[in-house]
Amino acid sequence: MKTITTQEELQQGIKRSDEGTVVIFKHSTRCPISTSANEEMKRVIDVFEPKGISFGLIYVVENRDISLACADQLGIKHESPQVLVLKGGQVVWHDSHYAIRYDALEQVLTTSS
């Protein structure tokens, strides 16, 4: 999973979704809900990264400007933790907080890839 810390890296991730599925995970290192979501995401990455799905990570506290730019550019209200699935430069699925679960992402990534 690539950490996204600049506007350029965010643009590269969005552009990469023109060629395949991209998942962006917005993670707060200060939030216990986000810690739980991060554990779910690790399972997702272990299974789906080898299948060619790209993953990006935005630390929302450390890179607030990038997190807000992501929300603005993709038209999805910022939440944390939050996961966004992109195809063709557009968000095709997103969810947040306790809804970030392996089984939910497995279903989305199996049907969208």
PDB file of C-alpha atoms in Angstrom:
ATOM      1  CA  MET A   1       0.000   0.000   0.000  1.00  0.00           C
ATOM      2  CA  LYS A   2       1.368   3.367  -1.010  1.00  0.00           C
ATOM      3  CA  THR A   3       1.159   6.253   1.432  1.00  0.00           C
ATOM      4  CA  ILE A   4      -0.262   9.368  -0.241  1.00  0.00           C
ATOM      5  CA  THR A   5       1.339  12.532   1.124  1.00  0.00           C
ATOM      6  CA  THR A   6       1.231  14.970  -1.800  1.00  0.00           C
ATOM      7  CA  GLN A   7      -1.289  16.333  -4.256  1.00  0.00           C
ATOM      8  CA  GLU A   8       0.740  14.747  -7.062  1.00  0.00           C
ATOM      9  CA  GLU A   9       0.525  11.297  -5.458  1.00  0.00           C
ATOM     10  CA  LEU A  10      -3.227  11.743  -5.005  1.00  0.00           C
ATOM     11  CA  GLN A  11      -3.601  12.620  -8.693  1.00  0.00           C
ATOM     12  CA  GLN A  12      -1.500   9.600  -9.676  1.00  0.00           C
ATOM     13  CA  GLY A  13      -3.752   7.324  -7.619  1.00  0.00           C
ATOM     14  CA  ILE A  14      -6.911   8.727  -9.164  1.00  0.00           C
ATOM     15  CA  LYS A  15      -5.398   8.444 -12.660  1.00  0.00           C
ATOM     16  CA  ARG A  16      -4.335   4.845 -11.966  1.00  0.00           C
ATOM     17  CA  SER A  17      -8.029   4.004 -11.535  1.00  0.00           C
ATOM     18  CA  ASP A  18      -8.446   4.510 -15.298  1.00  0.00           C
ATOM     19  CA  GLU A  19      -6.550   1.234 -15.733  1.00  0.00           C
ATOM     20  CA  GLY A  20      -7.862  -0.756 -12.772  1.00  0.00           C
ATOM     21  CA  THR A  21      -9.428  -0.640  -9.348  1.00  0.00           C
ATOM     22  CA  VAL A  22      -7.848   1.672  -6.773  1.00  0.00           C
ATOM     23  CA  VAL A  23      -8.723   1.677  -3.080  1.00  0.00           C
ATOM     24  CA  ILE A  24      -7.935   4.718  -0.930  1.00  0.00           C
ATOM     25  CA  PHE A  25      -8.052   4.287   2.835  1.00  0.00           C
ATOM     26  CA  LYS A  26      -8.203   7.384   5.034  1.00  0.00           C
ATOM     27  CA  HIS A  27      -6.785   6.452   8.432  1.00  0.00           C
ATOM     28  CA  SER A  28      -6.538   8.357  11.700  1.00  0.00           C
ATOM     29  CA  THR A  29      -3.767   7.253  14.037  1.00  0.00           C
ATOM     30  CA  ARG A  30      -5.689   8.866  16.912  1.00  0.00           C
ATOM     31  CA  CYS A  31      -8.969   6.989  16.559  1.00  0.00           C
ATOM     32  CA  PRO A  32      -9.753   3.522  17.943  1.00  0.00           C
ATOM     33  CA  ILE A  33     -12.425   2.968  15.272  1.00  0.00           C
ATOM     34  CA  SER A  34      -9.787   3.674  12.636  1.00  0.00           C
ATOM     35  CA  THR A  35      -7.437   1.183  14.293  1.00  0.00           C
ATOM     36  CA  SER A  36     -10.104  -1.491  13.896  1.00  0.00           C
ATOM     37  CA  ALA A  37     -10.719  -0.477  10.262  1.00  0.00           C
ATOM     38  CA  ASN A  38      -6.974  -0.610   9.625  1.00  0.00           C
ATOM     39  CA  GLU A  39      -6.888  -4.241  10.759  1.00  0.00           C
ATOM     40  CA  GLU A  40      -9.710  -5.050   8.328  1.00  0.00           C
ATOM     41  CA  MET A  41      -7.845  -3.228   5.551  1.00  0.00           C
ATOM     42  CA  LYS A  42      -4.685  -5.250   6.186  1.00  0.00           C
ATOM     43  CA  ARG A  43      -6.667  -8.422   5.487  1.00  0.00           C
ATOM     44  CA  VAL A  44      -8.126  -6.888   2.315  1.00  0.00           C
ATOM     45  CA  ILE A  45      -4.700  -5.802   1.081  1.00  0.00           C
ATOM     46  CA  ASP A  46      -3.169  -9.231   1.742  1.00  0.00           C
ATOM     47  CA  VAL A  47      -5.803 -10.859  -0.477  1.00  0.00           C
ATOM     48  CA  PHE A  48      -6.406  -8.260  -3.203  1.00  0.00           C
ATOM     49  CA  GLU A  49      -3.079  -6.499  -3.786  1.00  0.00           C
ATOM     50  CA  PRO A  50      -1.601  -9.681  -5.333  1.00  0.00           C
ATOM     51  CA  LYS A  51      -4.626  -9.679  -7.681  1.00  0.00           C
ATOM     52  CA  GLY A  52      -3.595  -6.293  -9.107  1.00  0.00           C
ATOM     53  CA  ILE A  53      -5.729  -3.909  -7.091  1.00  0.00           C
ATOM     54  CA  SER A  54      -3.853  -0.767  -6.033  1.00  0.00           C
ATOM     55  CA  PHE A  55      -4.112   0.603  -2.511  1.00  0.00           C
ATOM     56  CA  GLY A  56      -3.360   4.076  -1.214  1.00  0.00           C
ATOM     57  CA  LEU A  57      -3.248   5.271   2.385  1.00  0.00           C
ATOM     58  CA  ILE A  58      -3.877   8.813   3.592  1.00  0.00           C
ATOM     59  CA  TYR A  59      -3.050   9.592   7.208  1.00  0.00           C
ATOM     60  CA  VAL A  60      -5.755  12.155   7.950  1.00  0.00           C
ATOM     61  CA  VAL A  61      -4.066  13.874  10.905  1.00  0.00           C
ATOM     62  CA  GLU A  62      -0.586  14.080   9.428  1.00  0.00           C
ATOM     63  CA  ASN A  63      -1.807  14.944   5.901  1.00  0.00           C
ATOM     64  CA  ARG A  64      -5.054  16.793   6.525  1.00  0.00           C
ATOM     65  CA  ASP A  65      -4.649  18.916   3.392  1.00  0.00           C
ATOM     66  CA  ILE A  66      -4.405  15.809   1.191  1.00  0.00           C
ATOM     67  CA  SER A  67      -7.341  14.167   2.959  1.00  0.00           C
ATOM     68  CA  LEU A  68      -9.508  17.222   2.372  1.00  0.00           C
ATOM     69  CA  ALA A  69      -8.278  17.535  -1.225  1.00  0.00           C
ATOM     70  CA  CYS A  70      -9.280  13.909  -1.788  1.00  0.00           C
ATOM     71  CA  ALA A  71     -12.791  14.629  -0.496  1.00  0.00           C
ATOM     72  CA  ASP A  72     -13.061  17.738  -2.626  1.00  0.00           C
ATOM     73  CA  GLN A  73     -11.756  16.180  -5.847  1.00  0.00           C
ATOM     74  CA  LEU A  74     -13.798  13.004  -5.570  1.00  0.00           C
ATOM     75  CA  GLY A  75     -16.952  14.688  -4.290  1.00  0.00           C
ATOM     76  CA  ILE A  76     -17.277  12.482  -1.211  1.00  0.00           C
ATOM     77  CA  LYS A  77     -17.707  14.111   2.199  1.00  0.00           C
ATOM     78  CA  HIS A  78     -14.649  13.526   4.394  1.00  0.00           C
ATOM     79  CA  GLU A  79     -14.965  10.967   7.161  1.00  0.00           C
ATOM     80  CA  SER A  80     -12.395   9.076   9.138  1.00  0.00           C
ATOM     81  CA  PRO A  81     -11.810   6.260   8.868  1.00  0.00           C
ATOM     82  CA  GLN A  82     -13.054   6.041   5.324  1.00  0.00           C
ATOM     83  CA  VAL A  83     -12.481   3.781   2.339  1.00  0.00           C
ATOM     84  CA  LEU A  84     -13.071   4.783  -1.277  1.00  0.00           C
ATOM     85  CA  VAL A  85     -13.060   2.389  -4.240  1.00  0.00           C
ATOM     86  CA  LEU A  86     -12.278   4.054  -7.571  1.00  0.00           C
ATOM     87  CA  LYS A  87     -12.749   2.946 -11.162  1.00  0.00           C
ATOM     88  CA  GLY A  88     -12.285   5.245 -14.137  1.00  0.00           C
ATOM     89  CA  GLY A  89     -11.478   8.232 -11.933  1.00  0.00           C
ATOM     90  CA  GLN A  90     -14.799   7.945 -10.089  1.00  0.00           C
ATOM     91  CA  VAL A  91     -15.799   6.612  -6.702  1.00  0.00           C
ATOM     92  CA  VAL A  92     -17.849   3.455  -7.253  1.00  0.00           C
ATOM     93  CA  TRP A  93     -18.198   2.588  -3.567  1.00  0.00           C
ATOM     94  CA  HIS A  94     -17.326   4.152  -0.238  1.00  0.00           C
ATOM     95  CA  ASP A  95     -18.018   3.643   3.425  1.00  0.00           C
ATOM     96  CA  SER A  96     -16.705   4.651   6.810  1.00  0.00           C
ATOM     97  CA  HIS A  97     -16.274   3.797  10.458  1.00  0.00           C
ATOM     98  CA  TYR A  98     -17.483   0.331  11.524  1.00  0.00           C
ATOM     99  CA  ALA A  99     -18.763  -0.428   8.018  1.00  0.00           C
ATOM    100  CA  ILE A 100     -15.149  -0.899   6.895  1.00  0.00           C
ATOM    101  CA  ARG A 101     -15.055  -4.680   7.062  1.00  0.00           C
ATOM    102  CA  TYR A 102     -13.274  -7.365   5.113  1.00  0.00           C
ATOM    103  CA  ASP A 103     -16.504  -9.033   3.980  1.00  0.00           C
ATOM    104  CA  ALA A 104     -17.957  -5.782   2.599  1.00  0.00           C
ATOM    105  CA  LEU A 105     -14.792  -4.935   0.688  1.00  0.00           C
ATOM    106  CA  GLU A 106     -14.386  -8.490  -0.521  1.00  0.00           C
ATOM    107  CA  GLN A 107     -17.817  -8.318  -2.124  1.00  0.00           C
ATOM    108  CA  VAL A 108     -17.131  -4.922  -3.736  1.00  0.00           C
ATOM    109  CA  LEU A 109     -13.650  -5.802  -4.990  1.00  0.00           C
ATOM    110  CA  THR A 110     -14.707  -9.183  -6.335  1.00  0.00           C
ATOM    111  CA  THR A 111     -17.479  -7.609  -8.413  1.00  0.00           C
ATOM    112  CA  SER A 112     -15.627  -4.414  -9.457  1.00  0.00           C
ATOM    113  CA  SER A 113     -12.297  -5.834 -10.554  1.00  0.00           C
TER     114      SER A 113
END
